[in-house]
mmCIF file of C-alpha atoms (C1' of nucleotides) and ligand atoms in Angstrom:
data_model
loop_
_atom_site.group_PDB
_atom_site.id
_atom_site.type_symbol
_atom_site.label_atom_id
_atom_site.label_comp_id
_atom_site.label_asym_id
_atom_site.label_seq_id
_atom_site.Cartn_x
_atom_site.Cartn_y
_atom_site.Cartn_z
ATOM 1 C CA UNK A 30 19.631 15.113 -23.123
ATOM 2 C CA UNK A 31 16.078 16.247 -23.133
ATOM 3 C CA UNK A 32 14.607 19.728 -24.100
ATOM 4 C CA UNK A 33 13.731 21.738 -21.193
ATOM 5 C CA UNK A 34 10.557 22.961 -22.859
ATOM 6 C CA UNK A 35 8.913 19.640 -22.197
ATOM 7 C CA UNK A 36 9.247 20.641 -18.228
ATOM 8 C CA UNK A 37 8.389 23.795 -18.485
ATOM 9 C CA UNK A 38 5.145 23.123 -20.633
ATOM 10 C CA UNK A 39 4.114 20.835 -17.858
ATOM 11 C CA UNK A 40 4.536 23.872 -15.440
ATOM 12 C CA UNK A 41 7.368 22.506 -14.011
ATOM 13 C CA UNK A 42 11.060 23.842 -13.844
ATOM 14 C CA UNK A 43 13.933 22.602 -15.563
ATOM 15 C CA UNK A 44 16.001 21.089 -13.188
ATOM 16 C CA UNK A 45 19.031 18.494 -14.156
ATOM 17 C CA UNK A 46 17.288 15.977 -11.720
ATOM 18 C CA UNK A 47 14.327 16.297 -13.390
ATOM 19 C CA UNK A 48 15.588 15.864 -17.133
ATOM 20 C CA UNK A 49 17.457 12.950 -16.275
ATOM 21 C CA UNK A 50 14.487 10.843 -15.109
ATOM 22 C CA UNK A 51 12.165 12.038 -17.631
ATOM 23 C CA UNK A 52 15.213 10.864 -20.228
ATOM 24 C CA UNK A 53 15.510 7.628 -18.638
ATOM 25 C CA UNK A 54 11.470 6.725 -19.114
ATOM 26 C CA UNK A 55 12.147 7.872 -22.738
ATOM 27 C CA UNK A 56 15.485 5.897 -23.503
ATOM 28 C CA UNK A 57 15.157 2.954 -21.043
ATOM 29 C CA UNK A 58 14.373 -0.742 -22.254
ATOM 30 C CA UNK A 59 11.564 -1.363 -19.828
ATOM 31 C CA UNK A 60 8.688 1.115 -19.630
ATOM 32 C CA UNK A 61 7.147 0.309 -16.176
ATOM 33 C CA UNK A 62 9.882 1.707 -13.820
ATOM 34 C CA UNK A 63 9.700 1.910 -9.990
ATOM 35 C CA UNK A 64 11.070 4.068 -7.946
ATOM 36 C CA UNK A 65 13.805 1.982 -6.795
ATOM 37 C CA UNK A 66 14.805 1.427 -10.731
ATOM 38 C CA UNK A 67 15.184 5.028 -11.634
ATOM 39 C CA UNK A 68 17.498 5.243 -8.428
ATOM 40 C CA UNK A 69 19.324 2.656 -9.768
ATOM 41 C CA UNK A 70 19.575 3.028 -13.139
ATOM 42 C CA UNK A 71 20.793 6.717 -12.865
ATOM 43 C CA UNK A 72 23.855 5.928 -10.080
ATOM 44 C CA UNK A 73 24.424 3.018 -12.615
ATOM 45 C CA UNK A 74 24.681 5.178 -15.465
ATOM 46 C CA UNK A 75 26.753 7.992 -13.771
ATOM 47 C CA UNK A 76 24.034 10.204 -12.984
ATOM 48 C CA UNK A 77 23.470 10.471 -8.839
ATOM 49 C CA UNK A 78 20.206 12.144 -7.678
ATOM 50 C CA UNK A 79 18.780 11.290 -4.443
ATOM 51 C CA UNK A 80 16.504 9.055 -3.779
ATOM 52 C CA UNK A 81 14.276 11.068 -1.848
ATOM 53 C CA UNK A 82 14.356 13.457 -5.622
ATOM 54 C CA UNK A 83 13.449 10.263 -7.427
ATOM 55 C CA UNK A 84 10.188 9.821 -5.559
ATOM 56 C CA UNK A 85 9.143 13.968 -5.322
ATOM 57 C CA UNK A 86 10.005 14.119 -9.211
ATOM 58 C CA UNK A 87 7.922 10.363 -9.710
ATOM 59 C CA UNK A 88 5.000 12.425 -7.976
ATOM 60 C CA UNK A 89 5.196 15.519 -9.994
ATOM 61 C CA UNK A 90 5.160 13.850 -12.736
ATOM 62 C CA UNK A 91 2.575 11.884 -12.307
ATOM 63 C CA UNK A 92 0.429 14.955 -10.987
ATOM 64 C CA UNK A 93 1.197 16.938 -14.471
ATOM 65 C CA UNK A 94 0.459 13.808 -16.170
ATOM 66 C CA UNK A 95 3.658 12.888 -17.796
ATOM 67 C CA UNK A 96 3.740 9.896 -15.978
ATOM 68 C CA UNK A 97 1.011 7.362 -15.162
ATOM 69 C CA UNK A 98 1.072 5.369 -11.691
ATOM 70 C CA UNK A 99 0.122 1.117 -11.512
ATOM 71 C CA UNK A 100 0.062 -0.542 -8.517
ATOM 72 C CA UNK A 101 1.510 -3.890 -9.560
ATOM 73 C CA UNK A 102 1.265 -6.723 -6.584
ATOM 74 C CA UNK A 103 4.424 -6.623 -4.875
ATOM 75 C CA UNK A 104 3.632 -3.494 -3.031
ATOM 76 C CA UNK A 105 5.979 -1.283 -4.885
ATOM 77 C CA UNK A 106 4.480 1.599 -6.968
ATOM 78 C CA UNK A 107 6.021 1.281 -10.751
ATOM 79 C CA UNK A 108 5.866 4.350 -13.640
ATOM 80 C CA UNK A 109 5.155 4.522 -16.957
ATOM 81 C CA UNK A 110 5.545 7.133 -19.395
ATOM 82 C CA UNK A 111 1.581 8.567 -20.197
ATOM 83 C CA UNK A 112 0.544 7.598 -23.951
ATOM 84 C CA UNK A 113 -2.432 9.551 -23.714
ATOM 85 C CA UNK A 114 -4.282 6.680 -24.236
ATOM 86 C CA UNK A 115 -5.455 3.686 -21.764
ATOM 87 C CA UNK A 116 -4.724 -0.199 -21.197
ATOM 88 C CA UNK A 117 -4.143 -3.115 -18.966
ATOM 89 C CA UNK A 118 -1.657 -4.709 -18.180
ATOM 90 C CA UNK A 119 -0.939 -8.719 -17.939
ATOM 91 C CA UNK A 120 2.127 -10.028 -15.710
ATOM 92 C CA UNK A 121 4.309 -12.609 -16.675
ATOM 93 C CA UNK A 122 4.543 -14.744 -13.480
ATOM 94 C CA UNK A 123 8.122 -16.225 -14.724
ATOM 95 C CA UNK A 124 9.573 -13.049 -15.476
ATOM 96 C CA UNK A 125 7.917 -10.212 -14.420
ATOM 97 C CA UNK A 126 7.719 -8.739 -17.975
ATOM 98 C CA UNK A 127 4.615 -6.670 -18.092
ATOM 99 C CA UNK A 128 2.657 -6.718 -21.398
ATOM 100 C CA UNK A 129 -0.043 -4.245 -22.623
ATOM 101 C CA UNK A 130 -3.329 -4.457 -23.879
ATOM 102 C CA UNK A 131 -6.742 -2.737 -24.379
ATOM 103 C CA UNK A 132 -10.373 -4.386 -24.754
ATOM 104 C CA UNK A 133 -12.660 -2.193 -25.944
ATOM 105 C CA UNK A 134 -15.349 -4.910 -24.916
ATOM 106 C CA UNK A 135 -13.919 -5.243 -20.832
ATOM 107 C CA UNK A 136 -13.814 -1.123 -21.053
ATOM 108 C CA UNK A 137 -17.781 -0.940 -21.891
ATOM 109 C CA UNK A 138 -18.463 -4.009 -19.722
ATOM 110 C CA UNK A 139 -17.434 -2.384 -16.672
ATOM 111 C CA UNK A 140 -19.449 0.913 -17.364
ATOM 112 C CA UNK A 141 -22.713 -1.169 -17.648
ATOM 113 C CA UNK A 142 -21.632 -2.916 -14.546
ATOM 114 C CA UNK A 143 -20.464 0.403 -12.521
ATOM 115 C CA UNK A 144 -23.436 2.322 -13.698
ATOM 116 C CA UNK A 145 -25.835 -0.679 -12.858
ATOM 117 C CA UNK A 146 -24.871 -0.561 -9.605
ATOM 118 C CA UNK A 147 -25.418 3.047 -9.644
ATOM 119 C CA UNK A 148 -21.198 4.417 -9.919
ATOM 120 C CA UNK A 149 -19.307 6.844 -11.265
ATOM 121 C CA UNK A 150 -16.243 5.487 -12.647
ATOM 122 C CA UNK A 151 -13.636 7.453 -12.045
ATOM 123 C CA UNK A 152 -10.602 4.770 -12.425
ATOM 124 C CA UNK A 153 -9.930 1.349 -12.714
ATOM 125 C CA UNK A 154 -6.824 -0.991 -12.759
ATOM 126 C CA UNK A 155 -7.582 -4.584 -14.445
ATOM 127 C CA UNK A 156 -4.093 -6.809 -14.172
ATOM 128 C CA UNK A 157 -3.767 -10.264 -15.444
ATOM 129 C CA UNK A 158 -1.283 -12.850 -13.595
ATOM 130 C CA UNK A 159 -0.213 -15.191 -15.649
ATOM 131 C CA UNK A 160 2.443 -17.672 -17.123
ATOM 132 C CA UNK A 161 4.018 -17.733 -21.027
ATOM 133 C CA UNK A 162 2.818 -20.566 -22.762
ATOM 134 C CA UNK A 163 6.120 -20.438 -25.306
ATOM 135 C CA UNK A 164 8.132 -23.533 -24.159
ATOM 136 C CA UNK A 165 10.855 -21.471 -22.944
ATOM 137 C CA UNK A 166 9.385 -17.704 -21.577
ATOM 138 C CA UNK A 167 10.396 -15.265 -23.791
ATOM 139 C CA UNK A 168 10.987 -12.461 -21.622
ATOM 140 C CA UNK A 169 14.196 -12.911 -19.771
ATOM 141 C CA UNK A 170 15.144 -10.697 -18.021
ATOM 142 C CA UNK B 27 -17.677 -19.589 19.338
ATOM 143 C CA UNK B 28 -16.908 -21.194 16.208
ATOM 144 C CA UNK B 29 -16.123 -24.916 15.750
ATOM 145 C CA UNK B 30 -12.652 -26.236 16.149
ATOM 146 C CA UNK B 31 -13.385 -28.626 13.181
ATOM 147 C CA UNK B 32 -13.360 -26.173 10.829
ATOM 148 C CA UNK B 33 -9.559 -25.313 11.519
ATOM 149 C CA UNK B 34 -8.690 -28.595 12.176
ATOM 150 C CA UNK B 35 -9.999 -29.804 8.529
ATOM 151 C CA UNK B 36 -7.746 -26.761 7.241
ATOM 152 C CA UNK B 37 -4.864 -28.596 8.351
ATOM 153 C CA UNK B 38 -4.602 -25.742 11.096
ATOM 154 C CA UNK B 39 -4.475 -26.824 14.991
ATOM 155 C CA UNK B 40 -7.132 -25.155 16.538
ATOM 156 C CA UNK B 41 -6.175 -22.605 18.617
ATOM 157 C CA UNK B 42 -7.705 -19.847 20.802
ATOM 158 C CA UNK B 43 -6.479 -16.342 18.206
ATOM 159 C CA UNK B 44 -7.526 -18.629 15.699
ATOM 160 C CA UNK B 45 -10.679 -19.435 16.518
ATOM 161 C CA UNK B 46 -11.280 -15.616 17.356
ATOM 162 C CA UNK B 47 -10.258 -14.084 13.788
ATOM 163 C CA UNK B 48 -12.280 -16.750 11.975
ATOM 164 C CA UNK B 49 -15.255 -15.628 14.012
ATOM 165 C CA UNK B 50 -14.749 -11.949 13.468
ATOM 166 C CA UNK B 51 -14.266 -12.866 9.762
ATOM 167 C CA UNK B 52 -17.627 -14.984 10.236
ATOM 168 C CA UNK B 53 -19.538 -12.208 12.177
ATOM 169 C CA UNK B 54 -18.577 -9.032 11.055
ATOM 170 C CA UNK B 55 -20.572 -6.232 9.741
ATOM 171 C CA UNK B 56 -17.735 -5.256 6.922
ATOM 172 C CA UNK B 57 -16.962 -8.458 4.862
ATOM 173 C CA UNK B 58 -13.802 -6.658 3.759
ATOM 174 C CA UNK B 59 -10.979 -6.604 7.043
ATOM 175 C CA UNK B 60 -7.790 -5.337 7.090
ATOM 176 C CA UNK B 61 -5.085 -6.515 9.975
ATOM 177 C CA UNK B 62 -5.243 -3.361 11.523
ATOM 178 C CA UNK B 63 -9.303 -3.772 11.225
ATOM 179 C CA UNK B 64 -8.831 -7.452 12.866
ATOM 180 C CA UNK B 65 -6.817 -6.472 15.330
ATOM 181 C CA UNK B 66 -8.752 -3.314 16.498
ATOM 182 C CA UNK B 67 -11.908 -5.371 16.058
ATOM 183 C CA UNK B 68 -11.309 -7.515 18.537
ATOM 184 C CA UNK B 69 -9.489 -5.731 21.231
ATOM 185 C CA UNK B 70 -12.470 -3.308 21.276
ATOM 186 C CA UNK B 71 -14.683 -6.724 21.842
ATOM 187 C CA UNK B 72 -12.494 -7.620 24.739
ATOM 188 C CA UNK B 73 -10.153 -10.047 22.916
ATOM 189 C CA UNK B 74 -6.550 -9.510 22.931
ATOM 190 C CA UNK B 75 -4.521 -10.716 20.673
ATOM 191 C CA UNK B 76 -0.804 -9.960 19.151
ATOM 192 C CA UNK B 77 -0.858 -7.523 16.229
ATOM 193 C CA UNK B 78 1.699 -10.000 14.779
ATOM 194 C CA UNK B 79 -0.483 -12.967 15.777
ATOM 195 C CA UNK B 80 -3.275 -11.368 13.649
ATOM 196 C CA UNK B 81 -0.968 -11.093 10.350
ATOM 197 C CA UNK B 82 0.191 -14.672 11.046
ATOM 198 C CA UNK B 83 -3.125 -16.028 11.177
ATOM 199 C CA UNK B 84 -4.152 -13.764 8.241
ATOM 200 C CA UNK B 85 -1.247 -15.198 5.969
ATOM 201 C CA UNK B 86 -1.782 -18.941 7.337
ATOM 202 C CA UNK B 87 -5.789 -18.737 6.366
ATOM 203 C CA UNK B 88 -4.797 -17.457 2.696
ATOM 204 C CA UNK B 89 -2.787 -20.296 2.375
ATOM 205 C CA UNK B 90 -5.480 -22.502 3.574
ATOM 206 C CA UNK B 91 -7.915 -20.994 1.395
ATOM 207 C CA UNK B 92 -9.803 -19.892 3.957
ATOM 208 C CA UNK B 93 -9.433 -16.348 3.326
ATOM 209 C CA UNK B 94 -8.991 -14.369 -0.147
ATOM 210 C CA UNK B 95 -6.065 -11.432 0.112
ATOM 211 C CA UNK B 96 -7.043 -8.278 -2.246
ATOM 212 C CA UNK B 97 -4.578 -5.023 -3.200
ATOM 213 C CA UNK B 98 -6.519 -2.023 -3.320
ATOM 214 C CA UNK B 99 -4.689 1.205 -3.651
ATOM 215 C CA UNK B 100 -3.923 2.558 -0.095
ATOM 216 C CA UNK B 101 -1.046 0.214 -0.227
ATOM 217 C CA UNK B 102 -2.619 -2.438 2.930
ATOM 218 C CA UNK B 103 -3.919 -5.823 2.184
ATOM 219 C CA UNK B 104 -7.314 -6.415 2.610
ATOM 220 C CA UNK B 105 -8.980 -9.948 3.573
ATOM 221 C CA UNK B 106 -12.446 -11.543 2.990
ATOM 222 C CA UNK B 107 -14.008 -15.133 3.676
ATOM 223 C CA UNK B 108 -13.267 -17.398 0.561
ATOM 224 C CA UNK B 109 -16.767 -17.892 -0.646
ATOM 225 C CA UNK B 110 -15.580 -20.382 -3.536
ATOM 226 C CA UNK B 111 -16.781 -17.784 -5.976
ATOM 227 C CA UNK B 112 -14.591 -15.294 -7.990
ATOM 228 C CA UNK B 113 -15.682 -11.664 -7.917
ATOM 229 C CA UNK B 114 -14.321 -8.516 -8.492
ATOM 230 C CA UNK B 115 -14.685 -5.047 -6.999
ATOM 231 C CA UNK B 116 -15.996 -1.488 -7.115
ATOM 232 C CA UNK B 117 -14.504 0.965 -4.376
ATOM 233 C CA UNK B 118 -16.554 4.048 -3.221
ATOM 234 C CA UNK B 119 -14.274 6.963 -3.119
ATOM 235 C CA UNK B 120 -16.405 8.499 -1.135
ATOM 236 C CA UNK B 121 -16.607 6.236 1.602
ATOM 237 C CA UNK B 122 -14.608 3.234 0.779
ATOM 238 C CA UNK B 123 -16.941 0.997 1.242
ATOM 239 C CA UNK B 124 -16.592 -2.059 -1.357
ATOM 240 C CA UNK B 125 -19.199 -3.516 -3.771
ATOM 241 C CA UNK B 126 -18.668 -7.009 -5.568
ATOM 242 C CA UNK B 127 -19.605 -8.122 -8.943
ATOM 243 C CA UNK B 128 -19.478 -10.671 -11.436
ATOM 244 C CA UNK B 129 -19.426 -10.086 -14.784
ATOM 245 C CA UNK B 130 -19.170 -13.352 -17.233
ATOM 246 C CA UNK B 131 -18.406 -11.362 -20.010
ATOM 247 C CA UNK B 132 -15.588 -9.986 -18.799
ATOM 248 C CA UNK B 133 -14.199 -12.763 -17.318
ATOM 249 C CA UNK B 134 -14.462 -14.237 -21.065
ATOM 250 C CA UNK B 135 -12.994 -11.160 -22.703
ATOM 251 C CA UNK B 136 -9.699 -11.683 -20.360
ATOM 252 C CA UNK B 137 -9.491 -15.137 -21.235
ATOM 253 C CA UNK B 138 -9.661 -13.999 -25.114
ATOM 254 C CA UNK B 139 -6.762 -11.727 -24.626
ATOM 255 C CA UNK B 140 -4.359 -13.580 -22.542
ATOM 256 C CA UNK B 141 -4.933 -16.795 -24.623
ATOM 257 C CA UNK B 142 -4.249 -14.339 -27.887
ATOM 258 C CA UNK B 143 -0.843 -13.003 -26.264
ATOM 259 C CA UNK B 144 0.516 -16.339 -25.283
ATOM 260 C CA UNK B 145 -0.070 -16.650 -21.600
ATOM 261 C CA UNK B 146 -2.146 -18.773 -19.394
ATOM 262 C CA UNK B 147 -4.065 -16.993 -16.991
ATOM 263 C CA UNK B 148 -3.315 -17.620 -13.111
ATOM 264 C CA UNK B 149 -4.927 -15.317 -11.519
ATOM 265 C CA UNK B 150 -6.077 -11.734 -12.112
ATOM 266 C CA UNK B 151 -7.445 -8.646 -10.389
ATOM 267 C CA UNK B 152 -10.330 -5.631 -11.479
ATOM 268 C CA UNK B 153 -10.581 -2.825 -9.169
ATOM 269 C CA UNK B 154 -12.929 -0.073 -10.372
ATOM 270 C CA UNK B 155 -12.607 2.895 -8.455
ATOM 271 C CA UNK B 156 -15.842 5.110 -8.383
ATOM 272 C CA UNK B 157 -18.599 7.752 -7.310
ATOM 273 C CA UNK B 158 -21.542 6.437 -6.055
ATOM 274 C CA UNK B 159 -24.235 8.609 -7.933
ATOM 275 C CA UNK B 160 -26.974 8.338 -5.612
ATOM 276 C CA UNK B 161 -27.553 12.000 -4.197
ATOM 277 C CA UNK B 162 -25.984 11.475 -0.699
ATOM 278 C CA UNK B 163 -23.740 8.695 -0.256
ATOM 279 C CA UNK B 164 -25.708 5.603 0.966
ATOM 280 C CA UNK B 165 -22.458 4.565 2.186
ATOM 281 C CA UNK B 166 -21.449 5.916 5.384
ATOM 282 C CA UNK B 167 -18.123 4.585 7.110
ATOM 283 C "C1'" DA C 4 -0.640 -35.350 34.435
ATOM 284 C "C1'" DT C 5 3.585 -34.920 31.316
ATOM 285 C "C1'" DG C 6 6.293 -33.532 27.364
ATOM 286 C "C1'" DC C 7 7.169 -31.223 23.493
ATOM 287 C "C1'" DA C 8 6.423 -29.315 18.980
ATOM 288 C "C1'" DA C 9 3.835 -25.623 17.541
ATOM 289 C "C1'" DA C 10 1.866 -21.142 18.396
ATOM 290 C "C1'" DT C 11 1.862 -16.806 20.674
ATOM 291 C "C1'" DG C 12 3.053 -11.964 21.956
ATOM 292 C "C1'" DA C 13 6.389 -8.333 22.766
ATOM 293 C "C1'" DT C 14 9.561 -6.197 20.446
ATOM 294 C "C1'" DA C 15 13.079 -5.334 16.948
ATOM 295 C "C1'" DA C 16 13.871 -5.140 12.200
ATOM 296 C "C1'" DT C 17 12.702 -4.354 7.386
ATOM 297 C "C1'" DC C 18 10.759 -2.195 3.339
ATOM 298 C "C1'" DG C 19 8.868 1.316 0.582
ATOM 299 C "C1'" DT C 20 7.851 5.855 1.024
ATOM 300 C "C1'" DT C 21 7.395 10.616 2.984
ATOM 301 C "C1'" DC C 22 9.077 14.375 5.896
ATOM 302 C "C1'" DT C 23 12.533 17.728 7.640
ATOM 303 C "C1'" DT C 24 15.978 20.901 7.040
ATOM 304 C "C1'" DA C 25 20.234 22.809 5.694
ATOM 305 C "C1'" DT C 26 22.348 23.640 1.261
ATOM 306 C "C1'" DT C 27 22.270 24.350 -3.683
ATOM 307 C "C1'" DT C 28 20.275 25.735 -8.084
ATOM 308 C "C1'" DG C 29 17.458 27.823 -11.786
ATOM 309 C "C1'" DC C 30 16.489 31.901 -13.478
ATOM 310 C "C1'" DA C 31 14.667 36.600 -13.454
ATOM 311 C "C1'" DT C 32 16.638 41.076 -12.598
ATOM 312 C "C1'" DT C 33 20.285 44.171 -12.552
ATOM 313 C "C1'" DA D 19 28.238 38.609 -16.137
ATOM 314 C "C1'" DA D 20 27.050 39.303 -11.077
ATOM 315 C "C1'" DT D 21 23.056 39.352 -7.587
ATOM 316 C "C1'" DG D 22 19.026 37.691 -5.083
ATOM 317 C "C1'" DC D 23 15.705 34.689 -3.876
ATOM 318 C "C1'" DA D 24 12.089 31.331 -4.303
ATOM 319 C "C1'" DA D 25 12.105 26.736 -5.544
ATOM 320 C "C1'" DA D 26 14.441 22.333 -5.675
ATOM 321 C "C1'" DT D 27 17.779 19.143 -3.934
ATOM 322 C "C1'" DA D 28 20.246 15.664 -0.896
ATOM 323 C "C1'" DA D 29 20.903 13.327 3.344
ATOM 324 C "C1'" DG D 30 19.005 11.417 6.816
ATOM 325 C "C1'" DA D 31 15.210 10.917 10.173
ATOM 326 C "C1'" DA D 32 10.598 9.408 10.510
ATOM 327 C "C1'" DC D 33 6.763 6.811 9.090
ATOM 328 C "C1'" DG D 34 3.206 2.986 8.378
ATOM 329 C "C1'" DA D 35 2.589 -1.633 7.067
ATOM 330 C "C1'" DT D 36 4.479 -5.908 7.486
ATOM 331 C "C1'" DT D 37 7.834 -9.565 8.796
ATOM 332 C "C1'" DA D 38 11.444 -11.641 11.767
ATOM 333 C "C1'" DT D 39 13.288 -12.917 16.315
ATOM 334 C "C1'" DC D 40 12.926 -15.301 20.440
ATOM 335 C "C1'" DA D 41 11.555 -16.225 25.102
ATOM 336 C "C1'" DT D 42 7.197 -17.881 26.993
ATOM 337 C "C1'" DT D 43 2.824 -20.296 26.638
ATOM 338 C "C1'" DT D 44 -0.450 -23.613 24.767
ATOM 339 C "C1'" DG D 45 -2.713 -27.490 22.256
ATOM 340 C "C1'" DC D 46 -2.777 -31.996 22.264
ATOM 341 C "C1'" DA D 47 -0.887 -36.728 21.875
ATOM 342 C "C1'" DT D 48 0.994 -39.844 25.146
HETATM 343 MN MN1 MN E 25 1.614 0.166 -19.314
HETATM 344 MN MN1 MN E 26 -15.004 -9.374 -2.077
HETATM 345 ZN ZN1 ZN E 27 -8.967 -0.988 -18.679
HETATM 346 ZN ZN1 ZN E 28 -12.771 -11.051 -12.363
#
DNA sequence: ATGCAAATGATAATCGTTCTTATTTGCATT
DNA sequence: AATGCAAATAAGAACGATTATCATTTGCAT
């Protein structure tokens, strides 16, 4: 299991709720995670938490920036584990298998753009639909 | 009142709650409308229609391709006239209000990178989420 | 004017998410 | 190690946006 220390540096307390979701967005096979599949994949892998603890912990997280927030069509908010760093993301139509990606030349476009118009950016989301060209899509899942 | 013609040529029959969210859509002061905006819109005109007769017609016109649907964060889908064009879009946080843009360049870039990741693009979204800069928002709601 | 498939509107149902509240837990202090 | 208490949890109710149901109405071809 996790080291509490990671909580607590985040100014948050150690709770056993709380290190089993942050250990399932370090151990789990997909990064993006909703809500729904943390609730899931804990009562599948023993661990029961409410779901109602899922989504406060999902928020705390994200507010002491261990977690990052997308807004993926489909309504449902999904979770990644914060990098420190920033990309896009493309959808695989087929499969749903999200891939990652950074353009330094998109990133500066948009400040000219913003800034033209006379913005502050403060965020931006930039997601690419779209189907695998491999013959058979790759990403099953 | 708007022409029936222009449903009709949709492949929609022309009826009367049609006919009076096309011409909101047509008339309005905000070119971006959510259902709750449609359906407030026109009961404060006078018009009554069903809240679920508004999200039916909204739905119907996407399909048609009379109307574009948009995601921005808030979680509620947001509808504007389908010019033909493709545009994206830069939110006020202040005020909400929505600016469009096209940018060719990055339109290019996105091509670049899906193409160099092995996917065919279908459709895509870029929401830029800012501060307008001018000294008092010019922008009020 | 008639008939009927298609559309409407009132309402119930659904979905993701947040709120409420009684109970439990982490943890600092004895 | 036992105590106390603020903070966190779990269960379920409540919520807002959207969709489904279904009895009634309407567009429109005959
Ligand atoms: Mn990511
Ligand atoms: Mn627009
Ligand atoms: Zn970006
Ligand atoms: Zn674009």
């Amino acid at each position: 299991m996790h080291q509490p220390e990671h909580l607590k540096s985040a100014g948050l307390k150690s709770t056993l709720p709380r290190l089993k979701v942050l250990d399932l967005f370090e151990n789990s096979k997909e990064r993006h995670l909703s809500a729904e599949d943390v609730y899931k994949q804990l009562l599948a892998s023993g661990e029961d938490v409410g779901l109602a603890t899922v989504y406060r912990v999902l928020t705390q997280f994200e507010q002491a920036g261990l977690l990052v927030r997308h807004h993926f069509e489909g309504g449902k908010s999904v979770f990644e584990l914060n990098k420190g760093d920033h990309h896009d993301h493309i959808v695989c139509l087929q499969c749903g298998h999200v891939e990652e990606f950074h353009d330094p030349a998109i990133e500066s476009r948009q400040q000219k753009v913003a800034t033209g118009l006379g913005f502050a950016i403060r965020d931006h989301s930039l997601h690419i639909y779209a189907d695998c060209t491999k013959k058979k899509c790759p990403h099953k899942r």
